[in-house]
Short mmCIF file of C-alpha atoms and ligand atoms in Angstrom, two decimals:
data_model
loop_
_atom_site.label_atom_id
_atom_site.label_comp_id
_atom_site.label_asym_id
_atom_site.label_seq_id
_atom_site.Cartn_x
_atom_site.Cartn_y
_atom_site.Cartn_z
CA UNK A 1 -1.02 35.44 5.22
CA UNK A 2 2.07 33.70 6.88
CA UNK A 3 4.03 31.11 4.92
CA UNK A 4 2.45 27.54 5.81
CA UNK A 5 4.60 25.58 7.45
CA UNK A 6 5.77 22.15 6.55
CA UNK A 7 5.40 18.66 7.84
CA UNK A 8 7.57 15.45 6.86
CA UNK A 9 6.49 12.60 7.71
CA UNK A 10 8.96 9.16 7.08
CA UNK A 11 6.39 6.08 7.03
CA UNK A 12 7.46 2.27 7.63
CA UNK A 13 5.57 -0.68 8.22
CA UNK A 14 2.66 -1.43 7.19
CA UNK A 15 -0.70 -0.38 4.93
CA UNK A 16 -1.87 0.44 8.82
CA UNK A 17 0.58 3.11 9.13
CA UNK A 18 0.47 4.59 5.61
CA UNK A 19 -3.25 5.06 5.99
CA UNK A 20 -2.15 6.87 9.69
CA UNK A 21 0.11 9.02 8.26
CA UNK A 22 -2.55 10.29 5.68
CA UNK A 23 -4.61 11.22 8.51
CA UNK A 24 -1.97 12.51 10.24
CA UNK A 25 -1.10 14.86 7.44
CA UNK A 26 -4.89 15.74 7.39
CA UNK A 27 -4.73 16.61 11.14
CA UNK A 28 -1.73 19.03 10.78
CA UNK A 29 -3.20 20.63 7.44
CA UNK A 30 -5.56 22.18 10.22
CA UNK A 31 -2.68 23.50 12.11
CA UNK A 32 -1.68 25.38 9.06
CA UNK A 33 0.87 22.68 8.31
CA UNK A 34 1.43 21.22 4.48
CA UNK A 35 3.35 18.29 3.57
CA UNK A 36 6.55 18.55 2.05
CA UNK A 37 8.76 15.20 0.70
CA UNK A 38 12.44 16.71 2.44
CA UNK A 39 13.22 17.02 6.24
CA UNK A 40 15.39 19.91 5.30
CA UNK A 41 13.15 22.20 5.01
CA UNK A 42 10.55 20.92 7.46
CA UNK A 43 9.33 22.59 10.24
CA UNK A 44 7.88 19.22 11.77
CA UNK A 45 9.34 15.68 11.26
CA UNK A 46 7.06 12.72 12.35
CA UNK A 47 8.60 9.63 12.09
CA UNK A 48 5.52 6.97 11.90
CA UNK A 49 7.43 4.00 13.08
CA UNK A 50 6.88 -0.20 13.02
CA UNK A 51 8.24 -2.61 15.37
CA UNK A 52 7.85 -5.82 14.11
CA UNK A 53 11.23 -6.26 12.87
CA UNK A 54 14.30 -6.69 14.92
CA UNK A 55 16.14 -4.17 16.19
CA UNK A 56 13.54 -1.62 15.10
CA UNK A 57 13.90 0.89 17.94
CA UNK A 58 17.98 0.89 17.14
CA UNK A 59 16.80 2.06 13.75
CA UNK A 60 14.42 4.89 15.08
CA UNK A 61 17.45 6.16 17.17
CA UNK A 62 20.03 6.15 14.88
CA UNK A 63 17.20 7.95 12.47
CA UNK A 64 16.30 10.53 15.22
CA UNK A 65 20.05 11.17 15.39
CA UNK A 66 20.58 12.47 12.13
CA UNK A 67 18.04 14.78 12.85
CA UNK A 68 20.52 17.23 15.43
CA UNK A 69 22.03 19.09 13.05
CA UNK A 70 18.56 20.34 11.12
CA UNK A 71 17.83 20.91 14.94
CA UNK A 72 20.75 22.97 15.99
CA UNK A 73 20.09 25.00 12.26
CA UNK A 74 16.78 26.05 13.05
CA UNK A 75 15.99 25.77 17.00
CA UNK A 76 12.14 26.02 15.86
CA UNK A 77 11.82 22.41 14.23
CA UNK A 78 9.40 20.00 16.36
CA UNK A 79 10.51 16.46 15.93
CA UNK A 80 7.57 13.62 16.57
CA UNK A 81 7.99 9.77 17.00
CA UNK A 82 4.75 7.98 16.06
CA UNK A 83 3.62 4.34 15.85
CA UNK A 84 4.37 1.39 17.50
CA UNK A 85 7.82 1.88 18.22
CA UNK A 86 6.09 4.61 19.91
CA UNK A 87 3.30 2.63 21.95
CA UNK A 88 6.00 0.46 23.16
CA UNK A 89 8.46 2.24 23.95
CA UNK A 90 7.18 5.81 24.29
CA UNK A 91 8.37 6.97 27.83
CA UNK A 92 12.02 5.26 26.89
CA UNK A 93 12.33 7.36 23.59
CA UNK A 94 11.79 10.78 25.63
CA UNK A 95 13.86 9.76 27.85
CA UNK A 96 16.98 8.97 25.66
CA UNK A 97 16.43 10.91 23.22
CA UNK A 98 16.25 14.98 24.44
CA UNK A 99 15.69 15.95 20.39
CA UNK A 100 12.15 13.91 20.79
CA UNK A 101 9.55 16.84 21.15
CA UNK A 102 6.65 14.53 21.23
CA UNK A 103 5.75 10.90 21.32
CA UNK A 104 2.27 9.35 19.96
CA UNK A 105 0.95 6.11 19.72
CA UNK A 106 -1.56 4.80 17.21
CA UNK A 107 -4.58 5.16 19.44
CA UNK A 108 -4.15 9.24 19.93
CA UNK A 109 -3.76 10.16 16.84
CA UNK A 110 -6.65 12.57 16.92
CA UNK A 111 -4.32 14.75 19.95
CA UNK A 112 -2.01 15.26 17.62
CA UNK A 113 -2.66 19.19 16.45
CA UNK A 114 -3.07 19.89 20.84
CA UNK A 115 0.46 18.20 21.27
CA UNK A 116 2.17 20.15 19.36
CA UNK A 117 0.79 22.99 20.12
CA UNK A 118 1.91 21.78 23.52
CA UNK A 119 5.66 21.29 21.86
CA UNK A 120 5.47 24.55 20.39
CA UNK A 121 5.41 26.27 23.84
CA UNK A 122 8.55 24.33 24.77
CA UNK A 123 6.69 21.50 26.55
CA UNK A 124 6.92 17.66 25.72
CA UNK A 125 4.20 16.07 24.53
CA UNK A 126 3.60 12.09 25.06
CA UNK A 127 0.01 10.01 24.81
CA UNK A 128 0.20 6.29 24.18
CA UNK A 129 -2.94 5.65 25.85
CA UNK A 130 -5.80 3.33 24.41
CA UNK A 131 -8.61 5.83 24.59
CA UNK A 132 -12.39 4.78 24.10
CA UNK A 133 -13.31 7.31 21.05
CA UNK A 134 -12.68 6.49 17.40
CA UNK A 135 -9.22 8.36 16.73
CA UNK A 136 -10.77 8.48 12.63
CA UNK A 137 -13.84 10.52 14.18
CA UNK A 138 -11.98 12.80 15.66
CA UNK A 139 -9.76 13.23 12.27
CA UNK A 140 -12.64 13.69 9.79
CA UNK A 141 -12.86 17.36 9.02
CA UNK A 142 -10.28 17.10 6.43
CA UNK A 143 -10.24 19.06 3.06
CA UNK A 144 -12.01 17.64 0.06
CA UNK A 145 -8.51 17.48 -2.18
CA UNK A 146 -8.60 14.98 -5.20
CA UNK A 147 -6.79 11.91 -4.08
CA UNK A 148 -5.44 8.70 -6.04
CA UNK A 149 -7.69 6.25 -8.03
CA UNK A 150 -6.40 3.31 -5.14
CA UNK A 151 -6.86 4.32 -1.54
CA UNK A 152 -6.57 2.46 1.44
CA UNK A 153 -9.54 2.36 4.43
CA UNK A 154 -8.57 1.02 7.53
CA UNK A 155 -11.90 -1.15 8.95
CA UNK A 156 -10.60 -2.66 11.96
CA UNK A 157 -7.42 -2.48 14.35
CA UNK A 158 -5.78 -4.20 16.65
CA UNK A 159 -5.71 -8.46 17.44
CA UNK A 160 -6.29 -10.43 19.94
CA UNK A 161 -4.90 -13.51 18.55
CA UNK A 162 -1.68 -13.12 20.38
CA UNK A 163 0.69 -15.35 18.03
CA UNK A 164 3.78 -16.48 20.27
CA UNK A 165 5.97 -14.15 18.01
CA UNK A 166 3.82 -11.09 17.84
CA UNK A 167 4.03 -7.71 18.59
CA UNK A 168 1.11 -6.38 17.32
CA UNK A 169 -1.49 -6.97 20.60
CA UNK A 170 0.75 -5.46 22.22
CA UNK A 171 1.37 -1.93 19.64
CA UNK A 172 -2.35 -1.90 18.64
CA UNK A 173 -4.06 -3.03 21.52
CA UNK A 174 -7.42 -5.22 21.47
CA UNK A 175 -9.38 -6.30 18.38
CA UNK A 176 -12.05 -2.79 17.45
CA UNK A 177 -14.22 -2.76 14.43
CA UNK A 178 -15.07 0.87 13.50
CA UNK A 179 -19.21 1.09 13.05
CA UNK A 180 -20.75 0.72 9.56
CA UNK A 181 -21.81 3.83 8.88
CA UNK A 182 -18.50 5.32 9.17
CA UNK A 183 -16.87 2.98 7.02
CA UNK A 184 -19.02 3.72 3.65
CA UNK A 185 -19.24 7.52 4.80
CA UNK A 186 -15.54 7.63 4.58
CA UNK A 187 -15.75 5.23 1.03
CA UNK A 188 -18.41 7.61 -0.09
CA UNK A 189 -16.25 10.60 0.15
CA UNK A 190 -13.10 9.00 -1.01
CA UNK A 191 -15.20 7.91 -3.91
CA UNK A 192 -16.39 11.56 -4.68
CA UNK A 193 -12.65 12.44 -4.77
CA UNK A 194 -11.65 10.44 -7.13
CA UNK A 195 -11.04 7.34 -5.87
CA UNK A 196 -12.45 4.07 -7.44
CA UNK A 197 -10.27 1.24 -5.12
CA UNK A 198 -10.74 0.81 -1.63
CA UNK A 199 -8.08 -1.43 0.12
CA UNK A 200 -9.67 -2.30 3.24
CA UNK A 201 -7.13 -2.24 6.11
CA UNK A 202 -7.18 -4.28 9.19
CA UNK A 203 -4.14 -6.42 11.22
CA UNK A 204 -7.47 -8.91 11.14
CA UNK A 205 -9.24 -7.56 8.70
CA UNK A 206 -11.82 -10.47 7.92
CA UNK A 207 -12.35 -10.76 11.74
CA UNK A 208 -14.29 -7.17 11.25
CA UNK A 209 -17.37 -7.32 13.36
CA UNK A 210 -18.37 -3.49 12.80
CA UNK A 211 -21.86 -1.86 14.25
CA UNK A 212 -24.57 -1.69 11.85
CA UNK A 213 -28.30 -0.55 11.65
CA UNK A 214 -29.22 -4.11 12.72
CA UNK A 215 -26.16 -5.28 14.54
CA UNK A 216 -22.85 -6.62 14.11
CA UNK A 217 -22.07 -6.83 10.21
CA UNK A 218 -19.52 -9.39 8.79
CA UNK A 219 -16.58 -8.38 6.67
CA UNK A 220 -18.74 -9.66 3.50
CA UNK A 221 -21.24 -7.72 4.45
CA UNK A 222 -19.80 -4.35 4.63
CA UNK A 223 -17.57 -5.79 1.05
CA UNK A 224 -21.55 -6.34 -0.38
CA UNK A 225 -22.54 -2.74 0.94
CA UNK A 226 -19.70 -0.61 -0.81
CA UNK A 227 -20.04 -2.82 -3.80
CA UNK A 228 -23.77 -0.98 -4.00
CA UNK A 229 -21.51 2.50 -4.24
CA UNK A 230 -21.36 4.24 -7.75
CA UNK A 231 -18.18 5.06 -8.87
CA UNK A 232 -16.50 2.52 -6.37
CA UNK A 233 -15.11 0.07 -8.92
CA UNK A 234 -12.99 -2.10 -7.10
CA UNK A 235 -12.22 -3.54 -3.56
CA UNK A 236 -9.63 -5.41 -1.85
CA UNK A 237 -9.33 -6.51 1.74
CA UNK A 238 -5.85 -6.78 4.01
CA UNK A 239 -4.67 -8.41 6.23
CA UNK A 240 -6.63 -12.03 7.04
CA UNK A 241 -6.44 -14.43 9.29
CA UNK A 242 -7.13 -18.37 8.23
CA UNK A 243 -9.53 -19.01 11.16
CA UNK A 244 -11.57 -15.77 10.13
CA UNK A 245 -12.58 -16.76 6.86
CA UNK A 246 -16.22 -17.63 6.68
CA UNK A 247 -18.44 -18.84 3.96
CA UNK A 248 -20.15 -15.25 3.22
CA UNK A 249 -16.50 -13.86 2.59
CA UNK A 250 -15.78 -16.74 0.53
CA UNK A 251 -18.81 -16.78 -1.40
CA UNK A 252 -18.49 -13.07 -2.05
CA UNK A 253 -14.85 -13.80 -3.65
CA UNK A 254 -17.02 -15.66 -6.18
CA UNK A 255 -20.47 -13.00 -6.59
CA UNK A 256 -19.35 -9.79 -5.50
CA UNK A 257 -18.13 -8.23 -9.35
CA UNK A 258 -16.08 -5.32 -7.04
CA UNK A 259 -14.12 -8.34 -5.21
CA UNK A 260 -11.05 -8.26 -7.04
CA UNK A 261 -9.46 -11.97 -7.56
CA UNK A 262 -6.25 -11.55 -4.83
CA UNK A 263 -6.54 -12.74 -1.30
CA UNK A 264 -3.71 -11.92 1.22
CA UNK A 265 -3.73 -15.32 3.63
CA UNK A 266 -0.66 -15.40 6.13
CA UNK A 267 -0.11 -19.31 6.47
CA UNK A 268 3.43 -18.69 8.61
CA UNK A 269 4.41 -22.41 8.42
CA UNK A 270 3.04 -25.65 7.11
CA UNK A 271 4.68 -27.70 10.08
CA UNK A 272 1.61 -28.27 12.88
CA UNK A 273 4.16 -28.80 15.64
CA UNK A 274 5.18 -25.55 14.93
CA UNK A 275 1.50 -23.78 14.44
CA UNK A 276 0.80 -25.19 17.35
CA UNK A 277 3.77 -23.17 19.03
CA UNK A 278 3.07 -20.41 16.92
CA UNK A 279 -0.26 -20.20 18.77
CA UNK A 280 -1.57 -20.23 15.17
CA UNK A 281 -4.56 -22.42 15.91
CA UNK A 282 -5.05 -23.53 12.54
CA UNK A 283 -3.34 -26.49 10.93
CA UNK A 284 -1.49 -27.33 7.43
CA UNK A 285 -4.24 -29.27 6.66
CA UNK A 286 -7.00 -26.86 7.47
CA UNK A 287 -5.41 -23.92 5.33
CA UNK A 288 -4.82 -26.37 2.38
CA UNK A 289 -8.93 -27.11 2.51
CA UNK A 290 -10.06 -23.42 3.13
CA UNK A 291 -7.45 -22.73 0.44
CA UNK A 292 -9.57 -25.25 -1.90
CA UNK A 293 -12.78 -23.63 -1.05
CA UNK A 294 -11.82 -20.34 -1.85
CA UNK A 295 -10.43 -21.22 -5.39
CA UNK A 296 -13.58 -23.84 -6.27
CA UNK A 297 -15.25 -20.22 -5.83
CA UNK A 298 -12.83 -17.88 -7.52
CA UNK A 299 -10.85 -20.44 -9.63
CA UNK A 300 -8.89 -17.70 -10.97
CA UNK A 301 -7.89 -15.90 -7.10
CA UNK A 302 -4.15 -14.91 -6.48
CA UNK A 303 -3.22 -16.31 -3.32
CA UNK A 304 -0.39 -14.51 -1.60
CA UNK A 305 1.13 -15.44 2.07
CA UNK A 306 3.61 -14.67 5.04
CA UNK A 307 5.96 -17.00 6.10
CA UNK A 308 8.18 -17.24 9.03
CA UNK A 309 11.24 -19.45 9.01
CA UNK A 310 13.57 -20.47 12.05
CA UNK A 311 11.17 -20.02 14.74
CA UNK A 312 11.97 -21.61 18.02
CA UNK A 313 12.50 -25.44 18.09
CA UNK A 314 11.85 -25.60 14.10
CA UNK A 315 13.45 -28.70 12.75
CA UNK A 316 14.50 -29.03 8.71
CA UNK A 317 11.30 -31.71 8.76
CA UNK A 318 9.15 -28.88 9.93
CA UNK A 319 10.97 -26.43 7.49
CA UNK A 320 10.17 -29.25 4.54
CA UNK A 321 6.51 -29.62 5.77
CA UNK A 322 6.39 -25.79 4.94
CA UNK A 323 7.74 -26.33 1.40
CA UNK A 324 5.59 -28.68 0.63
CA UNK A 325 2.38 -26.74 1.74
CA UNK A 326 3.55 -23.66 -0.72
CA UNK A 327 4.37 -26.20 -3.77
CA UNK A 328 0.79 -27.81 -2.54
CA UNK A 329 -0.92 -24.23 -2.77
CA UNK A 330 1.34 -22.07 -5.37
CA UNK A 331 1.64 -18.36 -4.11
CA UNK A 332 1.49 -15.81 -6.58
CA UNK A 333 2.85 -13.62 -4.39
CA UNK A 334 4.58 -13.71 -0.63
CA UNK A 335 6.52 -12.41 1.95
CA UNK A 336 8.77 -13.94 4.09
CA UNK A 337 10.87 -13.54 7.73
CA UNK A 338 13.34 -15.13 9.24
CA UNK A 339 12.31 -15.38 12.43
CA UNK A 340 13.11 -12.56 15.02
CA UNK A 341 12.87 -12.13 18.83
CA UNK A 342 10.43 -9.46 19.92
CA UNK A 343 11.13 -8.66 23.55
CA UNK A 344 7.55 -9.47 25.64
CA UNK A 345 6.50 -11.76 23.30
CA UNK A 346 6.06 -15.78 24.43
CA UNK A 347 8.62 -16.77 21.60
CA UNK A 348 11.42 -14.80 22.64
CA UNK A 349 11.78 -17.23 25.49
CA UNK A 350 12.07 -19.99 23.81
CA UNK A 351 15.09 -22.21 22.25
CA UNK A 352 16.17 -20.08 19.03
CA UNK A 353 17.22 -21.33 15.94
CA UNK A 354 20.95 -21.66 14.55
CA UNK A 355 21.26 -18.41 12.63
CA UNK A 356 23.27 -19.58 9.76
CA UNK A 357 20.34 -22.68 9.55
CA UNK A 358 17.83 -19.89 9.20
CA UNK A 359 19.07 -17.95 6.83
CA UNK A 360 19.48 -20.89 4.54
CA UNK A 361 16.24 -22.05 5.17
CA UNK A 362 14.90 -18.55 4.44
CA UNK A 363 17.14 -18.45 1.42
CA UNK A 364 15.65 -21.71 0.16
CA UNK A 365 12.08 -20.69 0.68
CA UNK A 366 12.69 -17.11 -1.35
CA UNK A 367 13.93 -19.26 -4.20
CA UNK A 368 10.60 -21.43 -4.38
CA UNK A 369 8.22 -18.57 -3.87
CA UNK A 370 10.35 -16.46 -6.47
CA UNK A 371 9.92 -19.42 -9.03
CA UNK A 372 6.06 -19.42 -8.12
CA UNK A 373 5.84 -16.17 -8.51
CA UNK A 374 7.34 -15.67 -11.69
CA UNK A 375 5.37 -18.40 -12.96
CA UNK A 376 1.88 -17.07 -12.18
CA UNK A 377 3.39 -13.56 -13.77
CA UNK A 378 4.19 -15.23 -16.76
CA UNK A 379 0.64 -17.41 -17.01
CA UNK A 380 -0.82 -13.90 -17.55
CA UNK A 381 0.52 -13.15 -20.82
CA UNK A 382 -2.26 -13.96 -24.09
CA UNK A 383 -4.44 -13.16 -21.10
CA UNK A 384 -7.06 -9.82 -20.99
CA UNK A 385 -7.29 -8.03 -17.43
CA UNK A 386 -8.77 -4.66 -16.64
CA UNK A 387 -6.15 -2.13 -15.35
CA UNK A 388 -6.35 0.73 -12.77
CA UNK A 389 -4.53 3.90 -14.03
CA UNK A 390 -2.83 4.88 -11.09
CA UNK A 391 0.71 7.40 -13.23
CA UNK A 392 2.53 8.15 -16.38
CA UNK A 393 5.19 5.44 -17.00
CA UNK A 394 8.63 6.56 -17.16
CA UNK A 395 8.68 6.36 -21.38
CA UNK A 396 6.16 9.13 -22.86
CA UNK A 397 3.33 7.92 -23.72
CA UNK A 398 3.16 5.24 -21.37
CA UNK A 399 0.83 4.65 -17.98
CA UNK A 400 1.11 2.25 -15.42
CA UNK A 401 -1.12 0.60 -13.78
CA UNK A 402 -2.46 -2.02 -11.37
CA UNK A 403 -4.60 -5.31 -12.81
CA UNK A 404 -7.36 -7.20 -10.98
CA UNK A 405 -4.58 -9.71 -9.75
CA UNK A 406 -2.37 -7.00 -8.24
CA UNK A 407 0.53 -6.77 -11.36
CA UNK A 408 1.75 -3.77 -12.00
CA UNK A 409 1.17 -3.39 -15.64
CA UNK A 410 2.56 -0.99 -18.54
CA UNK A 411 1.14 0.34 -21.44
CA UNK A 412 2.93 1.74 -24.12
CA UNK A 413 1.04 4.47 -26.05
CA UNK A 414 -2.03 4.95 -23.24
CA UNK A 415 -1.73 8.40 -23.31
CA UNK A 416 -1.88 9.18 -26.47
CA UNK A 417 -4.50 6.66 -26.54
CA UNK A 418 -6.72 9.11 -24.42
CA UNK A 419 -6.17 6.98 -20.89
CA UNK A 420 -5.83 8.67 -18.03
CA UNK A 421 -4.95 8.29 -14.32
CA UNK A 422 -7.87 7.08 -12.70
CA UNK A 423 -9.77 5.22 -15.67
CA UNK A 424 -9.93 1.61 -15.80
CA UNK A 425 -9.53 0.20 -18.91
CA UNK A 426 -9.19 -3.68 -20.59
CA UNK A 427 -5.55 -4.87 -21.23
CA UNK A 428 -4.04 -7.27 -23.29
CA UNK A 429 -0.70 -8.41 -21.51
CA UNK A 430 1.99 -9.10 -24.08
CA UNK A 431 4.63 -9.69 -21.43
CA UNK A 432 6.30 -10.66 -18.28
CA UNK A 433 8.90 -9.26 -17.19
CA UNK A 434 11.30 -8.88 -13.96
CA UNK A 435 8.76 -6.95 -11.48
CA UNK A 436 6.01 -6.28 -14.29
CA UNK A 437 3.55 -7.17 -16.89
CA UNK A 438 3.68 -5.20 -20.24
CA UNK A 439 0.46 -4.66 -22.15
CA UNK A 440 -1.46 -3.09 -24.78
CA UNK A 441 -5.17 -1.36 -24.56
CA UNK A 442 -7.90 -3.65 -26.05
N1 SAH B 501 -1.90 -9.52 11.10
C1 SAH B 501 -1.22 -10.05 10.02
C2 SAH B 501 0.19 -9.54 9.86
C3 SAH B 501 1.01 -9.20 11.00
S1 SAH B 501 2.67 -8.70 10.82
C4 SAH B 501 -1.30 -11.55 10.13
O1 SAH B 501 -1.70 -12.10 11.12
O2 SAH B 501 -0.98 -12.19 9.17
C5 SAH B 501 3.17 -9.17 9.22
C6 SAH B 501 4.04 -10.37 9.14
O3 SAH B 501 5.27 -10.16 9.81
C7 SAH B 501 3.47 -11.61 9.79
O4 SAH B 501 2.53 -12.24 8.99
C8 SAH B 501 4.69 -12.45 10.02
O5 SAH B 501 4.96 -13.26 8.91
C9 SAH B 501 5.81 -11.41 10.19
N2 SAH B 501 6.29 -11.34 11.58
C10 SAH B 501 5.61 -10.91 12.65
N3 SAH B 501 6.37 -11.02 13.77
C11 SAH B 501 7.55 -11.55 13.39
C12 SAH B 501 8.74 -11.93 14.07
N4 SAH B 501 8.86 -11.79 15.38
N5 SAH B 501 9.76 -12.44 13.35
C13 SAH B 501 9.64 -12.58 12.00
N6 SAH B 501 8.54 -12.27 11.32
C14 SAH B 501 7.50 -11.75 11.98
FE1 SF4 B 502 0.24 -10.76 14.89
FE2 SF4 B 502 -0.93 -13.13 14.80
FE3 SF4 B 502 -2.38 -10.98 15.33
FE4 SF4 B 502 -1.38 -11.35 12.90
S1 SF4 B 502 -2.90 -12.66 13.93
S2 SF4 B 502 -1.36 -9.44 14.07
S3 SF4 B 502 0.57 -12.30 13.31
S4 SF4 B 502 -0.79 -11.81 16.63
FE1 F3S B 503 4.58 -2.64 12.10
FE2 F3S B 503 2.78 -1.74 13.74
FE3 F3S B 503 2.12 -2.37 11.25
S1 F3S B 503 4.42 -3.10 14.26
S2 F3S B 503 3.54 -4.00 10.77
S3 F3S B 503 3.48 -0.75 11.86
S4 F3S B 503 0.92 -2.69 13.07
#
C-alpha cells in the first residue's frame, strides 16, 4: 500500500471553525489523507481562516506567503484557503495569490475530497456557494476513532441578526438549524467514542429552531433530549444571543443535571445609545433582568461576555455605562475588542473612535474583568466541583482537567490515584492560581 499522505490544517477563529476542520480532516481521511501537526512535511495545507478581526485577509496572505518555498521544494503540495476569509473574499485570494490551489467556503465543505481531486490534475478549485444540503450529511461516513472526553457539535449556523459591526451574515450566510435527528445521531456516536461533553456550537446557538418528529424543537429541548443519552455526562451550549433566551432554556439551566453551570452571553456594551447603533436590540436594562432570571434559577451559573469598546460615536459616558453594567453583573469570564472596521458592514461607515481613546478604554475594561475574574477563580477554593479528565499534567502524576464552571483544574497524584482521561471525578480545589485552579481528588 502507498504511503498516506498528509494534511495540515492551521485553524483560527472560532469553536465554528475548529469543529470544521475536524470534519474537514474526516473528509480527506477518505482521500487517503492523515493529519499531521507540521506543514513541512505536508502534502496538503488548508488554512481554515476567520475574518472578524481587522486586517485578517493581510494575515492569510502574508501566511500563504511563507508557504512558496515548501512549494517550490516539492511541486506536488496542494495549498487550500478555507473559511470566511474564504467566503468573502474567495475569487480575490485566487486571484492574488497563484500558490492558492483551491478556495472553500464554510457552506461546501462536503466538495472538498472532488476539489482536490480537481487540484490534483492541475486545475483550481473554488466553491463559496450557499448550497441547500446539509454540508455535515454529506461528511458523515467518517471512521469510528476514539476521540476526546469534550467535543464540540455544531447545532446551528449562520445569523441573521446583522449587528452594525458584523461580519458573520455575511461569512455564514442566513440563520439554519440542522434537524433533530441528526443532532443526537451525531451525540450518540460521539458518545460511543468516548466522548462524555458535548459543546453545542452555533454563532446563535439558543436561536436553534431544528426539525423534529413533531416540529420545530427549541434549544432546551434538544439540551432535555441528549440529557436522556447514557454515557453523555455533560453539556454546554455556545454562542447566545440575549434576545434568544427563553424561559425553557432558562429553566433547564436550573433542572437539566447535564446543564453545566456556565452561560456564554455577549452583552457588547451597557450604553443603549450605543445598542441601539449596534443594532443590538436589547437594552442594558433588559440583559441586567434576564441576567437575574437566569441566576434566581442557577444561583451558582458562571456568566461570561463579549465586549466591544470604541465603536462609532461611543462617548466615555457610554464607555462608563458599560462599566457599570459588568461591576452590576460580575463576569467570571470575558472577552473583549476594541472595536474594528469590517469593510460591508453598516459600522464601517460611521464616525470612528480616537484610537489612542480606545485602547485606553479597552485597557481599562481588561483591568475590571481581569479583577472579576480572578475573583470568581479564587471564590472556588474550600469549594468541591466534579472535573472532566481531558490529559496528563505536565508534573507526573498529575491530570488536568476541566470543572463544571469551565476552570481548568490540576490534580496532583490522579494518576497514581487510578484517574484517567475521560473519567469524571469530585475535586476539592485547594487553590487559585494565575490561569488555574489546583485540586485534590475527594
Ligand atoms: N455570534 C456571537 C459572536 C460573534 S463574533 C454573538 O453574537 O455574540 C465574536 C465576538 O467578536 C463578538 O461577540 C464581538 O464582541 C466581537 N466582534 C465582532 N465583530 C467585531 C468588530 N468589527 N470589531 C471588534 N469586535 C468584533
Ligand atoms: Fe454577529 Fe451579532 Fe450575529 Fe453575533 S448576533 S454573529 S455579533 S451579527
Ligand atoms: Fe471568525 Fe467566521 Fe467564526 S469570521 S469568529 S471564523 S464565524
Amino acid at each position: 500500500m502507498s504511503e498516506p499522505k498528509k494534511l495540515f490544517i492551521k485553524t483560527y477563529g472560532c469553536q465554528m471553525n475548529v469543529y470544521d476542520s475536524e470534519r474537514m480532516a474526516e473528509a480527506m481521511g477518505g482521500s487517503g489523507y492523515v493529519e499531521t501537526d507540521s506543514a513541512d512535511d505536508a502534502d496538503m495545507i488548508l488554512l481554515n481562516t476567520c475574518h472578524i478581526r481587522e486586517k485578517a485577509a493581510e494575515k492569510v496572505y502574508s501566511e500563504l506567503g511563507r508557504f512558496r518555498a515548501l512549494k517550490d521544494e516539492k511541486p506536488d503540495l496542494k495549498i487550500g484557503v478555507a473559511g470566511c476569509v474564504a467566503q468573502a473574499e474567495g475569487e480575490e485570494i485566487m486571484r492574488r495569490q497563484p500558490l492558492v490551489d483551491l478556495v472553500v467556503g464554510p457552506q461546501s465543505y462536503h466538495r472538498l475530497p472532488e476539489m482536490e481531486a480537481k487540484a490534483r490534475q492541475g486545475e483550481k478549485a473554488l466553491d463559496i456557494d450557499f448550497p441547500e444540503e446539509d454540508k455535515f450529511e454529506k461528511l458523515k461516513n467518517r471512521p469510528k476513532a476514539r476521540r476526546a472526553p469534550a467535543a464540540f457539535l455544531t447545532v446551528q449556523e449562520g445569523c441573521d441578526k446583522f449587528c452594525a459591526f458584523c461580519v458573520v451574515p455575511y461569512t455564514r450566510g442566513a440563520e439554519v438549524s440542522r434537524p433533530v435527528e441528526r443532532v443526537l445521531g451525531e451525540a450518540r456516536d460521539l458518545v460511543e467514542r468516548g466522548v462524555r461533553e458535548i459543546t453545542l456550537l452555533g454563532q446563535n446557538v439558543n436561536a436553534y429552531h431544528g426539525h423534529g418528529p413533531d416540529g420545530a424543537w427549541s434549544l432546551a429541548r434538544l439540551i432535555w433530549a441528549l440529557n436522556d443519552i447514557d454515557g453523555l455526562e455533560r453539556i454546554r451550549f455556545t454562542t447566545s444571543h440575549p434576545n434568544d433566551m427563553d424561559d425553557d432554556l432558562i429553566a433547564a439551566h436550573g433542572e437539566c443535571k447535564k446543564l453545566m453551570p456556565y452561560l456564554h452571553l455577549p452583552v457588547q456594551s451597557g450604553s443603549d445609545r450605543i445598542l441601539k447603533r449596534m443594532n443590538r436590540s436589547h437594552t442594558a436594562e433588559s440583559y441586567l433582568k434576564l441576567i437575574e432570571r437566569i441566576r434566581a434559577a442557577r444561583p451558582d451559573i458562571l456568566i461570561s461576555g463579549d465586549f466591544i469598546v470604541g465603536f462609532p460615536e461611543e462617548t466615555e459616558e457610554d464607555f462608563q455605562a458599560t462599566m457599570d453594567l459588568i461591576r452590576a453583573v460580575e463576569y467570571g469570564q470575558a472577552f473583549s475588542f476594541k472595536y474594528s472596521t469590517r469593510p460591508g458592514t453598516p459600522a464601517a461607515e460611521r464616525a470612528q473612535v480616537d484610537d489612542a481613546e480606545a485602547s485606553d478604554r479597552l485597557q481599562r475594561l481588561q483591568a475590571l474583568i481581569t479583577e472579576q475574574q480572578r475573583a470568581v477563580q479564587d471564590s472556588m477554593v474550600g469549594r468541591e466541583v466534579s472535573v472532566l479528565f481531558e490529559k496528563p499534567g505536565r508534573l507526573p502524576g498529575q491530570m488536568v482537567g476541566k470543572s463544571d464552571y469551565l476552570h481548568a483544574v490540576h490534580v496532583a497524584g490522579a494518576a497514581e490515584a487510578g484517574v484517567k482521561v475521560g473519567d469524571i471525578a469530585r475535586v476539592r480545589i485547594v487553590e487559585s492560581g494565575a490561569n488555574s485552579l489546583a485540586g485534590t481528588l475527594v
